Coordinates of C-alpha atoms in Angstrom, one line a residue:
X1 CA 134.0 97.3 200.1
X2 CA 133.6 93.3 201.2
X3 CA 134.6 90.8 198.6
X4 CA 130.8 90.1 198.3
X5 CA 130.3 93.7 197.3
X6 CA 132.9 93.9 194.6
X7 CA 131.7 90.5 193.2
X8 CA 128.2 92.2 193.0
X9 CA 129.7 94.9 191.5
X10 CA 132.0 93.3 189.0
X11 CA 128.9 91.1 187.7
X12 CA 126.5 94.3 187.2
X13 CA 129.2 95.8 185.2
X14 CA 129.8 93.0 183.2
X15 CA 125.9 92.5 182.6
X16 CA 126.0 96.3 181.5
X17 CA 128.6 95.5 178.9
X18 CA 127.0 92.5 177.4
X19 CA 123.3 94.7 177.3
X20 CA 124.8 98.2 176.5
X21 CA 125.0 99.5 172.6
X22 CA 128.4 99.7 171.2
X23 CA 130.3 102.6 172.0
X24 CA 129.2 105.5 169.9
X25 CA 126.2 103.7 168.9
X26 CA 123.5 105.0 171.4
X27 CA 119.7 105.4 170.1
X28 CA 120.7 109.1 169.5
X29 CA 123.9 108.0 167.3
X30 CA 121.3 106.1 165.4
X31 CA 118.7 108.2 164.9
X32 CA 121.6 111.1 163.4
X33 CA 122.9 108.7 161.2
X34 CA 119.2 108.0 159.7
X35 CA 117.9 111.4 160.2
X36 CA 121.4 112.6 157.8
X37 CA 121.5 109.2 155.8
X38 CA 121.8 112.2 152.9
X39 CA 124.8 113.8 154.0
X40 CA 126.1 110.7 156.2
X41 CA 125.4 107.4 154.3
X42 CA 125.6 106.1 150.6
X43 CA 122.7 105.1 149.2
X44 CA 123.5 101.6 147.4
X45 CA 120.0 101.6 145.9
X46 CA 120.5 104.0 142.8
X47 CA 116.5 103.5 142.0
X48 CA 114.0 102.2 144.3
X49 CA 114.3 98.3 144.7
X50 CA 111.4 95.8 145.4
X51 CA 111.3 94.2 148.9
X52 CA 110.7 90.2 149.4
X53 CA 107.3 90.0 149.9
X54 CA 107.2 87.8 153.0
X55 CA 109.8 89.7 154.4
X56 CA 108.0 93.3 153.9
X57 CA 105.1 91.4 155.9
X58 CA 107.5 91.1 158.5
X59 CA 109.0 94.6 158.3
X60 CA 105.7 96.4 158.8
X61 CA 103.4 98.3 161.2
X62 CA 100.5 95.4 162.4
X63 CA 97.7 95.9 160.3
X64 CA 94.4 94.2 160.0
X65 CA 94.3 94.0 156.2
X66 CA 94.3 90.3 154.5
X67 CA 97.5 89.5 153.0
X68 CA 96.3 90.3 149.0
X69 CA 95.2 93.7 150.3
X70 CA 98.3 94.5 152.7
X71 CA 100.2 97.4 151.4
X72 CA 103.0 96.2 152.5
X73 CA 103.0 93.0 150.3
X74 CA 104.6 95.3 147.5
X75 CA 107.0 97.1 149.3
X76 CA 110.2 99.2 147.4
X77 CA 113.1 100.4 149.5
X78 CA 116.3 102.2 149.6
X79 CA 119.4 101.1 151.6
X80 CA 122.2 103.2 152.7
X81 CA 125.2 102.0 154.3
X82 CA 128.4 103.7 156.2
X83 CA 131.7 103.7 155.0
X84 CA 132.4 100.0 156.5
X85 CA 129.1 98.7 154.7
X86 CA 129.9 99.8 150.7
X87 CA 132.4 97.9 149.7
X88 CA 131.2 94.4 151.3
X89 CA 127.1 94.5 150.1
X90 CA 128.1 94.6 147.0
X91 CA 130.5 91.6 147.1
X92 CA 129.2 88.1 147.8
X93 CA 130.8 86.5 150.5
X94 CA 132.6 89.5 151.6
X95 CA 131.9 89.8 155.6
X96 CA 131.6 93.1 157.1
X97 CA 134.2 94.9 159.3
X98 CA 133.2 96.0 163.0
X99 CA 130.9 98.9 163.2
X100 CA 129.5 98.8 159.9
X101 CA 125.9 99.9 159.5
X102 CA 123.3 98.8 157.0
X103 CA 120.3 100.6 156.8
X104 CA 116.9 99.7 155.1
X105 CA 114.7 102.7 154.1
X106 CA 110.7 101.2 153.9
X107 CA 108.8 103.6 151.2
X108 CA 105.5 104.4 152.3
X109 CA 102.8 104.0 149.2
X110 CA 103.5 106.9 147.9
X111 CA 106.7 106.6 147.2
X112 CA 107.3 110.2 148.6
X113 CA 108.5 109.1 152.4
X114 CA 109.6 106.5 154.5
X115 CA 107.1 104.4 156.3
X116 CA 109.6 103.3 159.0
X117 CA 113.8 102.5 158.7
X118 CA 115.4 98.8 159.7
X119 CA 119.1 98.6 160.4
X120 CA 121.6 96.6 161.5
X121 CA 125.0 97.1 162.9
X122 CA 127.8 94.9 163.0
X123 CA 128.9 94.5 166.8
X124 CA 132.3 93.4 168.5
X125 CA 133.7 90.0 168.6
X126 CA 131.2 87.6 170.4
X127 CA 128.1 89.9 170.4
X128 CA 126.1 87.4 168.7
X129 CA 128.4 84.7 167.8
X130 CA 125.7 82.6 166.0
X131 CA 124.0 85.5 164.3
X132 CA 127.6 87.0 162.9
X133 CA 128.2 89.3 165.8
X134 CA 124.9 91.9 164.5
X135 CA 122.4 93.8 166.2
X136 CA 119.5 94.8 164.4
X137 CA 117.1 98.3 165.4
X138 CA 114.3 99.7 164.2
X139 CA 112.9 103.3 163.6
X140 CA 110.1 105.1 163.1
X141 CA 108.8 106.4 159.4
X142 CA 109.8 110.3 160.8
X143 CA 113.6 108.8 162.1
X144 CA 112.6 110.3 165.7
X145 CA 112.1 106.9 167.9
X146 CA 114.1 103.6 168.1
X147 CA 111.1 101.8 168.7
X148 CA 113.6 98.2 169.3
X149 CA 117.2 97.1 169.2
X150 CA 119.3 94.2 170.2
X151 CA 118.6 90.3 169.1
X152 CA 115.5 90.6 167.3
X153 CA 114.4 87.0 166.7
X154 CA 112.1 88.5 163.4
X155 CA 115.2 89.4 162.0
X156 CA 118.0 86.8 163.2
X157 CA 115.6 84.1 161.5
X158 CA 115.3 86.3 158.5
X159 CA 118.9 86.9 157.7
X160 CA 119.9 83.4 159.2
X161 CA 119.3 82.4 155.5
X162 CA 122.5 84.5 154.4
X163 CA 124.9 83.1 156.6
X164 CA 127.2 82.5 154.0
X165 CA 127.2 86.2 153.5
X166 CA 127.7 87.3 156.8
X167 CA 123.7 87.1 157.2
X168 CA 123.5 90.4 154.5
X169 CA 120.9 89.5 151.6
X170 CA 122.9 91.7 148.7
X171 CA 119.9 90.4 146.4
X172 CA 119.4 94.3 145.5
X173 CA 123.3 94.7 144.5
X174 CA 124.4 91.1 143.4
X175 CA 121.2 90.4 141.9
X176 CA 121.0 87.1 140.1
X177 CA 124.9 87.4 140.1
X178 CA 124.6 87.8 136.4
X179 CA 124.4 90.5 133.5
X180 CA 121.4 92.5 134.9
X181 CA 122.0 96.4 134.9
X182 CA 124.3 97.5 137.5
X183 CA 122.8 101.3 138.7
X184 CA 124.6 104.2 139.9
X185 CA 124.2 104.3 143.7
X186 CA 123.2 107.7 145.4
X187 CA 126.6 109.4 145.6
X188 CA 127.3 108.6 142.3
X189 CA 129.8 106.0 142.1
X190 CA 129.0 102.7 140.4
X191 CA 130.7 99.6 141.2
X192 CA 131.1 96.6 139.1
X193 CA 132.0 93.2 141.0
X194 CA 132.8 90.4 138.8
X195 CA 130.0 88.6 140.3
X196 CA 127.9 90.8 137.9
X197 CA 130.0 90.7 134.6
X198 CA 129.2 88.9 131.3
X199 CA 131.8 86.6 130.0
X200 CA 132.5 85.7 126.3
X201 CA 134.9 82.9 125.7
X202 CA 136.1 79.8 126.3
X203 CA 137.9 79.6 129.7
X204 CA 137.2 82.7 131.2
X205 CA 134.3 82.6 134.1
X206 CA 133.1 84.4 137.7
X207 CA 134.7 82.4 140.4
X208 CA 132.8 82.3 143.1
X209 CA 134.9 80.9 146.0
X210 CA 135.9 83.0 148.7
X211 CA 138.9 83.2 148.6
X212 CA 139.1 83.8 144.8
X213 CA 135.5 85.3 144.2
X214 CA 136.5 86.7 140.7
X215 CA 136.9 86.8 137.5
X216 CA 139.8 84.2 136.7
X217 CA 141.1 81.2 134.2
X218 CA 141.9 84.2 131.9
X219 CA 144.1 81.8 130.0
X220 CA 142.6 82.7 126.4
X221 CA 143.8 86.0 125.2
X222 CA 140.3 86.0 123.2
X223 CA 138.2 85.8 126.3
X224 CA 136.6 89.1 127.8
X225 CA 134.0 90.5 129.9
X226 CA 131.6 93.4 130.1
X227 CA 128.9 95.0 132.3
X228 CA 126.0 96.4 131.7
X229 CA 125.4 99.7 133.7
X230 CA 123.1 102.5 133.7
X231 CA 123.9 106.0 134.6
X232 CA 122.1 108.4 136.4
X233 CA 124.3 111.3 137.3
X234 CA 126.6 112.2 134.4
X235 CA 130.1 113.6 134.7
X236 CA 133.8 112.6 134.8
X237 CA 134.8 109.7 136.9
X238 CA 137.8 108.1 137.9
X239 CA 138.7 104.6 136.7
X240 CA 139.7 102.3 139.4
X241 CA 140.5 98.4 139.1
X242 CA 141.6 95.6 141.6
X243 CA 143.5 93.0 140.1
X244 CA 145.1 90.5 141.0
X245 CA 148.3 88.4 139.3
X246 CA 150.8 85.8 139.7
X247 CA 154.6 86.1 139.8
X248 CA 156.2 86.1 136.7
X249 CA 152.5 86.5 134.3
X250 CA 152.9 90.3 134.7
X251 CA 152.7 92.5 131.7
X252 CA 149.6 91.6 129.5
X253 CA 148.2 94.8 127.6
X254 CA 144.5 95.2 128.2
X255 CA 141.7 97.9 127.1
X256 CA 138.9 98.8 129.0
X257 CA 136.3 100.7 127.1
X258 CA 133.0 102.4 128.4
X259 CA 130.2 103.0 125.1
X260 CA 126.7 104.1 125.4
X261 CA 124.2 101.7 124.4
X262 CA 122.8 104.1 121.6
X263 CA 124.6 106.7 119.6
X264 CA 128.1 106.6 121.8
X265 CA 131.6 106.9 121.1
X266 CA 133.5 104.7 122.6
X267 CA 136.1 105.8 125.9
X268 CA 138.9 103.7 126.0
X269 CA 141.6 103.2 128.0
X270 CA 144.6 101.4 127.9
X271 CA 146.5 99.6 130.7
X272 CA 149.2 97.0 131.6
X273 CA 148.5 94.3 133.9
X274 CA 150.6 94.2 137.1
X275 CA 152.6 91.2 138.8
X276 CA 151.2 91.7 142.2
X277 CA 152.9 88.5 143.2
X278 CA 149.7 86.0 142.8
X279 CA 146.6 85.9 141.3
X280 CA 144.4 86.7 144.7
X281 CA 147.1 89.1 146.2
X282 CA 145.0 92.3 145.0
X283 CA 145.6 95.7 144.0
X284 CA 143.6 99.3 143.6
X285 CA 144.8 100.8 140.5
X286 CA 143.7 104.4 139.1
X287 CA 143.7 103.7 135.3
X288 CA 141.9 106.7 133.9
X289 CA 139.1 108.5 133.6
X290 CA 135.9 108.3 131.7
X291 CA 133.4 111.4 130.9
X292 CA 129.4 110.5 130.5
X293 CA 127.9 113.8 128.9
X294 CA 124.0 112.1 129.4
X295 CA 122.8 109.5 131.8
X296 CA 121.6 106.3 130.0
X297 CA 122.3 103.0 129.4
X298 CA 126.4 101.9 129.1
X299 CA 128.2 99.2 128.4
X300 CA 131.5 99.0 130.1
X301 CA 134.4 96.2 128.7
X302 CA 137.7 94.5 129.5
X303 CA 139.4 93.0 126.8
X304 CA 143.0 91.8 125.9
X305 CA 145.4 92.6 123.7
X306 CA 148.3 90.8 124.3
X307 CA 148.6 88.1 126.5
X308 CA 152.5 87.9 128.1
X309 CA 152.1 85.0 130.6
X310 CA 150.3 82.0 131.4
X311 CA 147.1 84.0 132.2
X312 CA 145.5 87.6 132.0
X313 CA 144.9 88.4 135.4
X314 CA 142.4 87.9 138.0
X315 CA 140.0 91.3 138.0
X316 CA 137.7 91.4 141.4
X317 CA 136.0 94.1 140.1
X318 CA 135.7 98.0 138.2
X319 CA 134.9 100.9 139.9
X320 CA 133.7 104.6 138.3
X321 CA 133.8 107.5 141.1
X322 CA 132.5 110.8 140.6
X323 CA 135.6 113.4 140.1
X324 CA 134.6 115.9 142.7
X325 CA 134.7 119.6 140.9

Protein backbone atom coordinates (compact mmCIF):
# COMPACT_ATOMS: atom_id res chain seq x y z
CA UNK A 1 0.00 0.00 0.00
CA UNK A 2 1.52 3.68 -1.21
CA UNK A 3 1.69 6.28 1.45
CA UNK A 4 -1.28 7.96 -0.40
CA UNK A 5 -3.34 4.86 0.19
CA UNK A 6 -2.71 4.54 3.83
CA UNK A 7 -3.47 8.27 4.29
CA UNK A 8 -6.77 7.53 2.58
CA UNK A 9 -7.23 4.86 4.64
CA UNK A 10 -6.25 6.36 8.02
CA UNK A 11 -8.71 9.39 7.30
CA UNK A 12 -11.79 7.01 6.41
CA UNK A 13 -11.17 5.36 9.70
CA UNK A 14 -10.94 8.25 11.60
CA UNK A 15 -14.23 9.69 9.92
CA UNK A 16 -15.82 6.22 10.94
CA UNK A 17 -14.90 6.92 14.54
CA UNK A 18 -16.13 10.42 14.81
CA UNK A 19 -19.70 9.26 12.88
CA UNK A 20 -20.00 5.69 14.50
CA UNK A 21 -22.30 5.12 17.77
CA UNK A 22 -20.38 4.42 20.93
CA UNK A 23 -19.27 1.00 21.38
CA UNK A 24 -22.15 -1.09 22.62
CA UNK A 25 -24.53 1.49 21.63
CA UNK A 26 -25.71 0.41 18.11
CA UNK A 27 -29.57 1.22 17.13
CA UNK A 28 -30.21 -2.43 18.21
CA UNK A 29 -28.44 -1.79 21.79
CA UNK A 30 -30.99 1.01 21.85
CA UNK A 31 -33.94 -0.32 20.86
CA UNK A 32 -33.30 -3.46 23.78
CA UNK A 33 -32.74 -1.03 26.28
CA UNK A 34 -36.25 0.82 25.45
CA UNK A 35 -37.98 -2.23 24.40
CA UNK A 36 -36.84 -3.82 28.36
CA UNK A 37 -36.87 -0.20 30.05
CA UNK A 38 -39.01 -2.55 32.62
CA UNK A 39 -36.52 -5.02 33.43
CA UNK A 40 -33.44 -2.82 32.28
CA UNK A 41 -33.98 0.84 33.43
CA UNK A 42 -35.38 2.72 36.55
CA UNK A 43 -38.15 4.63 36.05
CA UNK A 44 -37.38 8.18 37.91
CA UNK A 45 -40.95 9.25 37.17
CA UNK A 46 -42.94 7.38 40.18
CA UNK A 47 -46.37 8.97 38.58
CA UNK A 48 -46.74 10.38 35.17
CA UNK A 49 -45.18 13.96 34.98
CA UNK A 50 -46.32 16.91 32.66
CA UNK A 51 -44.11 17.76 29.68
CA UNK A 52 -43.14 21.68 28.80
CA UNK A 53 -45.48 22.59 26.47
CA UNK A 54 -43.24 24.10 23.82
CA UNK A 55 -41.10 21.41 24.15
CA UNK A 56 -43.84 18.54 23.69
CA UNK A 57 -44.52 20.58 20.36
CA UNK A 58 -41.10 19.81 19.52
CA UNK A 59 -41.07 16.23 20.64
CA UNK A 60 -44.00 15.22 18.41
CA UNK A 61 -45.07 13.48 15.16
CA UNK A 62 -45.92 16.69 12.49
CA UNK A 63 -49.44 17.24 12.69
CA UNK A 64 -51.69 19.72 10.99
CA UNK A 65 -53.68 20.57 14.13
CA UNK A 66 -53.48 24.48 15.40
CA UNK A 67 -51.54 24.71 18.46
CA UNK A 68 -54.81 24.97 21.15
CA UNK A 69 -55.98 21.78 19.49
CA UNK A 70 -52.57 19.87 19.27
CA UNK A 71 -52.55 16.91 21.53
CA UNK A 72 -49.42 17.21 22.06
CA UNK A 73 -49.62 20.62 23.89
CA UNK A 74 -50.50 18.58 27.12
CA UNK A 75 -48.14 15.96 27.04
CA UNK A 76 -47.24 13.54 30.39
CA UNK A 77 -44.20 11.35 30.31
CA UNK A 78 -42.13 8.87 32.14
CA UNK A 79 -38.28 8.82 32.11
CA UNK A 80 -36.08 5.96 32.81
CA UNK A 81 -32.50 6.07 33.13
CA UNK A 82 -29.50 3.40 33.45
CA UNK A 83 -27.48 2.84 36.27
CA UNK A 84 -25.06 5.92 35.32
CA UNK A 85 -28.24 8.22 34.96
CA UNK A 86 -30.06 7.76 38.69
CA UNK A 87 -28.03 9.19 40.88
CA UNK A 88 -27.07 12.47 38.87
CA UNK A 89 -31.01 13.54 37.57
CA UNK A 90 -31.93 13.80 40.68
CA UNK A 91 -28.97 16.12 41.81
CA UNK A 92 -28.63 19.61 40.41
CA UNK A 93 -25.44 20.32 39.11
CA UNK A 94 -24.29 16.79 39.21
CA UNK A 95 -22.91 15.89 35.54
CA UNK A 96 -23.25 12.57 34.19
CA UNK A 97 -20.59 9.86 33.86
CA UNK A 98 -19.76 8.32 30.24
CA UNK A 99 -22.41 6.06 28.88
CA UNK A 100 -25.22 7.06 30.84
CA UNK A 101 -28.58 6.99 29.22
CA UNK A 102 -31.65 9.09 29.79
CA UNK A 103 -34.70 8.14 28.31
CA UNK A 104 -38.01 10.06 27.85
CA UNK A 105 -41.23 7.93 27.49
CA UNK A 106 -44.04 10.30 25.38
CA UNK A 107 -47.70 8.96 26.64
CA UNK A 108 -49.90 8.80 23.86
CA UNK A 109 -53.68 10.39 24.91
CA UNK A 110 -54.67 7.71 26.44
CA UNK A 111 -52.33 7.35 28.80
CA UNK A 112 -52.23 3.50 28.13
CA UNK A 113 -48.93 3.54 25.61
CA UNK A 114 -46.14 5.36 24.37
CA UNK A 115 -46.56 7.65 21.45
CA UNK A 116 -42.85 7.61 20.61
CA UNK A 117 -39.37 7.50 23.12
CA UNK A 118 -36.48 10.44 23.14
CA UNK A 119 -33.16 9.58 24.59
CA UNK A 120 -29.95 10.77 25.06
CA UNK A 121 -26.67 9.24 25.76
CA UNK A 122 -23.71 10.62 27.24
CA UNK A 123 -20.72 10.06 24.72
CA UNK A 124 -16.85 9.96 25.19
CA UNK A 125 -14.68 12.86 25.76
CA UNK A 126 -14.93 15.45 22.86
CA UNK A 127 -18.10 13.99 21.12
CA UNK A 128 -19.81 17.09 21.38
CA UNK A 129 -17.65 19.34 23.34
CA UNK A 130 -20.15 22.28 23.24
CA UNK A 131 -23.25 20.25 23.82
CA UNK A 132 -21.63 18.29 27.01
CA UNK A 133 -20.27 15.34 25.00
CA UNK A 134 -24.40 13.86 24.35
CA UNK A 135 -25.99 12.35 21.53
CA UNK A 136 -29.55 12.41 21.46
CA UNK A 137 -31.97 9.40 19.35
CA UNK A 138 -35.26 8.99 18.81
CA UNK A 139 -37.80 6.04 18.61
CA UNK A 140 -40.84 5.07 17.50
CA UNK A 141 -44.15 4.75 19.88
CA UNK A 142 -43.82 0.61 19.32
CA UNK A 143 -39.71 0.85 20.37
CA UNK A 144 -39.03 -0.96 16.87
CA UNK A 145 -37.27 1.94 14.66
CA UNK A 146 -34.52 4.57 15.53
CA UNK A 147 -36.10 6.94 13.30
CA UNK A 148 -32.74 9.61 14.18
CA UNK A 149 -29.57 9.85 16.27
CA UNK A 150 -26.51 11.98 16.49
CA UNK A 151 -26.50 16.10 16.90
CA UNK A 152 -29.97 16.77 16.70
CA UNK A 153 -30.12 20.60 16.48
CA UNK A 154 -34.11 20.37 18.01
CA UNK A 155 -32.64 19.01 20.92
CA UNK A 156 -29.06 20.65 21.38
CA UNK A 157 -31.04 24.06 21.41
CA UNK A 158 -33.46 22.58 23.79
CA UNK A 159 -31.26 21.33 26.41
CA UNK A 160 -28.63 24.20 25.70
CA UNK A 161 -30.76 26.00 28.42
CA UNK A 162 -29.40 23.38 31.15
CA UNK A 163 -25.94 23.78 30.63
CA UNK A 164 -25.25 24.31 34.06
CA UNK A 165 -26.67 20.83 34.59
CA UNK A 166 -24.82 19.08 32.09
CA UNK A 167 -27.76 20.15 29.60
CA UNK A 168 -30.35 17.58 31.77
CA UNK A 169 -33.65 19.55 32.74
CA UNK A 170 -34.21 17.47 36.29
CA UNK A 171 -37.47 19.85 36.44
CA UNK A 172 -39.46 16.47 37.07
CA UNK A 173 -37.07 15.31 40.03
CA UNK A 174 -35.60 18.73 41.47
CA UNK A 175 -38.77 20.41 40.92
CA UNK A 176 -38.96 23.96 42.23
CA UNK A 177 -35.91 22.72 44.35
CA UNK A 178 -38.19 23.06 47.34
CA UNK A 179 -40.72 21.07 49.68
CA UNK A 180 -42.96 19.71 46.92
CA UNK A 181 -43.68 15.79 47.34
CA UNK A 182 -40.78 13.67 46.43
CA UNK A 183 -42.52 10.21 44.72
CA UNK A 184 -41.25 6.83 44.85
CA UNK A 185 -39.61 6.08 41.46
CA UNK A 186 -40.54 2.76 39.59
CA UNK A 187 -38.18 0.34 41.35
CA UNK A 188 -39.11 1.57 44.42
CA UNK A 189 -36.48 3.44 45.96
CA UNK A 190 -37.08 7.13 46.79
CA UNK A 191 -34.35 9.53 47.06
CA UNK A 192 -34.24 12.67 48.94
CA UNK A 193 -31.51 15.36 47.79
CA UNK A 194 -31.19 18.24 49.93
CA UNK A 195 -32.07 20.38 47.14
CA UNK A 196 -35.73 19.17 47.96
CA UNK A 197 -35.78 19.44 51.92
CA UNK A 198 -37.57 21.98 54.09
CA UNK A 199 -35.55 23.78 56.62
CA UNK A 200 -36.61 25.13 60.08
CA UNK A 201 -34.22 27.39 61.84
CA UNK A 202 -32.00 29.97 61.94
CA UNK A 203 -28.69 29.01 60.10
CA UNK A 204 -29.38 25.96 58.55
CA UNK A 205 -30.13 26.24 54.55
CA UNK A 206 -29.69 24.14 50.90
CA UNK A 207 -26.42 25.17 49.55
CA UNK A 208 -26.53 25.17 46.17
CA UNK A 209 -22.88 25.48 44.93
CA UNK A 210 -21.32 22.77 43.37
CA UNK A 211 -19.03 21.88 45.11
CA UNK A 212 -21.05 21.98 48.31
CA UNK A 213 -24.70 21.45 46.94
CA UNK A 214 -26.13 20.57 50.42
CA UNK A 215 -27.61 21.02 53.27
CA UNK A 216 -24.90 22.87 55.48
CA UNK A 217 -24.28 25.95 58.16
CA UNK A 218 -25.77 23.30 60.58
CA UNK A 219 -24.33 25.50 63.37
CA UNK A 220 -27.63 25.59 65.52
CA UNK A 221 -28.31 22.44 67.29
CA UNK A 222 -32.16 23.58 66.97
CA UNK A 223 -32.18 23.69 63.26
CA UNK A 224 -33.64 20.70 61.20
CA UNK A 225 -34.97 19.54 58.04
CA UNK A 226 -37.65 17.27 56.65
CA UNK A 227 -39.15 16.05 53.30
CA UNK A 228 -42.10 15.41 52.19
CA UNK A 229 -42.56 12.07 50.31
CA UNK A 230 -45.25 9.94 49.02
CA UNK A 231 -45.11 6.24 48.85
CA UNK A 232 -46.42 4.05 46.43
CA UNK A 233 -44.98 0.59 46.93
CA UNK A 234 -44.94 -0.25 50.68
CA UNK A 235 -42.47 -2.46 52.43
CA UNK A 236 -39.14 -2.46 54.40
CA UNK A 237 -36.32 -0.24 53.10
CA UNK A 238 -33.00 0.42 53.93
CA UNK A 239 -31.84 3.74 55.38
CA UNK A 240 -28.93 5.20 53.62
CA UNK A 241 -27.32 8.76 54.17
CA UNK A 242 -24.28 10.74 52.74
CA UNK A 243 -22.76 13.07 54.94
CA UNK A 244 -20.34 14.93 55.04
CA UNK A 245 -17.99 16.48 58.23
CA UNK A 246 -15.07 18.22 59.17
CA UNK A 247 -12.05 17.01 61.22
CA UNK A 248 -12.38 17.24 64.70
CA UNK A 249 -16.76 18.23 64.64
CA UNK A 250 -17.39 14.41 64.61
CA UNK A 251 -19.77 12.86 67.05
CA UNK A 252 -23.13 14.86 67.06
CA UNK A 253 -26.18 12.57 67.95
CA UNK A 254 -28.94 12.86 65.39
CA UNK A 255 -32.52 11.21 64.85
CA UNK A 256 -34.07 10.61 61.75
CA UNK A 257 -37.72 9.81 61.90
CA UNK A 258 -40.11 8.70 58.96
CA UNK A 259 -44.20 9.42 60.17
CA UNK A 260 -47.24 9.16 58.03
CA UNK A 261 -49.02 12.22 57.35
CA UNK A 262 -52.30 10.75 58.97
CA UNK A 263 -52.73 8.16 61.71
CA UNK A 264 -48.77 7.05 61.78
CA UNK A 265 -46.49 6.06 64.37
CA UNK A 266 -43.50 7.44 64.13
CA UNK A 267 -40.02 5.21 62.88
CA UNK A 268 -37.02 6.55 64.31
CA UNK A 269 -33.73 5.98 64.13
CA UNK A 270 -30.83 7.05 65.86
CA UNK A 271 -27.36 7.75 64.58
CA UNK A 272 -23.97 9.46 65.28
CA UNK A 273 -22.46 11.75 62.88
CA UNK A 274 -19.05 10.73 61.45
CA UNK A 275 -15.69 12.80 61.06
CA UNK A 276 -15.12 12.10 57.50
CA UNK A 277 -12.35 14.58 57.50
CA UNK A 278 -14.36 17.76 56.00
CA UNK A 279 -17.58 18.85 55.54
CA UNK A 280 -17.75 17.92 51.46
CA UNK A 281 -15.52 14.78 51.82
CA UNK A 282 -18.78 12.38 51.68
CA UNK A 283 -19.87 9.28 52.94
CA UNK A 284 -22.73 6.34 52.28
CA UNK A 285 -23.87 5.24 55.49
CA UNK A 286 -26.52 2.29 56.19
CA UNK A 287 -28.36 3.69 59.33
CA UNK A 288 -31.49 1.47 59.52
CA UNK A 289 -34.34 0.49 58.24
CA UNK A 290 -37.81 1.79 58.08
CA UNK A 291 -41.18 -0.42 57.34
CA UNK A 292 -44.29 1.42 55.44
CA UNK A 293 -47.32 -1.08 56.06
CA UNK A 294 -49.62 1.40 53.32
CA UNK A 295 -48.55 3.70 50.68
CA UNK A 296 -49.51 7.37 51.34
CA UNK A 297 -48.27 10.49 52.15
CA UNK A 298 -44.90 10.56 54.69
CA UNK A 299 -42.93 12.85 56.22
CA UNK A 300 -39.34 12.01 56.64
CA UNK A 301 -37.02 14.20 59.39
CA UNK A 302 -33.50 14.90 60.51
CA UNK A 303 -33.09 16.45 63.66
CA UNK A 304 -30.26 16.93 66.38
CA UNK A 305 -29.82 15.99 69.54
CA UNK A 306 -26.62 16.97 70.71
CA UNK A 307 -24.46 18.99 68.94
CA UNK A 308 -20.39 18.00 69.78
CA UNK A 309 -18.61 20.43 67.42
CA UNK A 310 -18.63 23.58 65.70
CA UNK A 311 -21.36 22.21 63.28
CA UNK A 312 -23.83 19.22 62.66
CA UNK A 313 -22.80 17.93 59.47
CA UNK A 314 -23.27 18.54 55.94
CA UNK A 315 -26.20 15.90 54.67
CA UNK A 316 -26.26 15.68 50.58
CA UNK A 317 -29.06 13.74 50.79
CA UNK A 318 -31.45 10.47 52.31
CA UNK A 319 -32.08 7.59 50.49
CA UNK A 320 -34.97 4.59 51.21
CA UNK A 321 -34.27 1.32 49.03
CA UNK A 322 -36.54 -1.46 48.78
CA UNK A 323 -35.15 -4.58 51.00
CA UNK A 324 -35.36 -7.17 48.35
CA UNK A 325 -37.33 -10.42 50.03
Amino acid sequence: MNAKSTLLTGLLVLLAAQISPAAGLSDEALLAFVKERATKAERVTGKAAAMDPRTALLCAKPAPKPVSEDPHWNALIHVWTNEGATGPVWDPPATFPEGAMLVKEKLNQKQDGAELFTGMVKREKGYNPEGGDWEYFLVDGAAEKVTDRGLLKNCIDCHAKYKEQDFVTKEYTCRSLGNSAVHQMGGGSVILHACRATVTGEKLRYEPQPHKNTLGFWVNQADWAAWSLEIDKPGTFEVEITQGCGTGHGGSEVELTLEAAKDGKPQTIPFVVEDTGGFQNWKKRVIGRVTVEKGGSYTLSVKPKMKKGGAVMDLQRVKLAPVKG
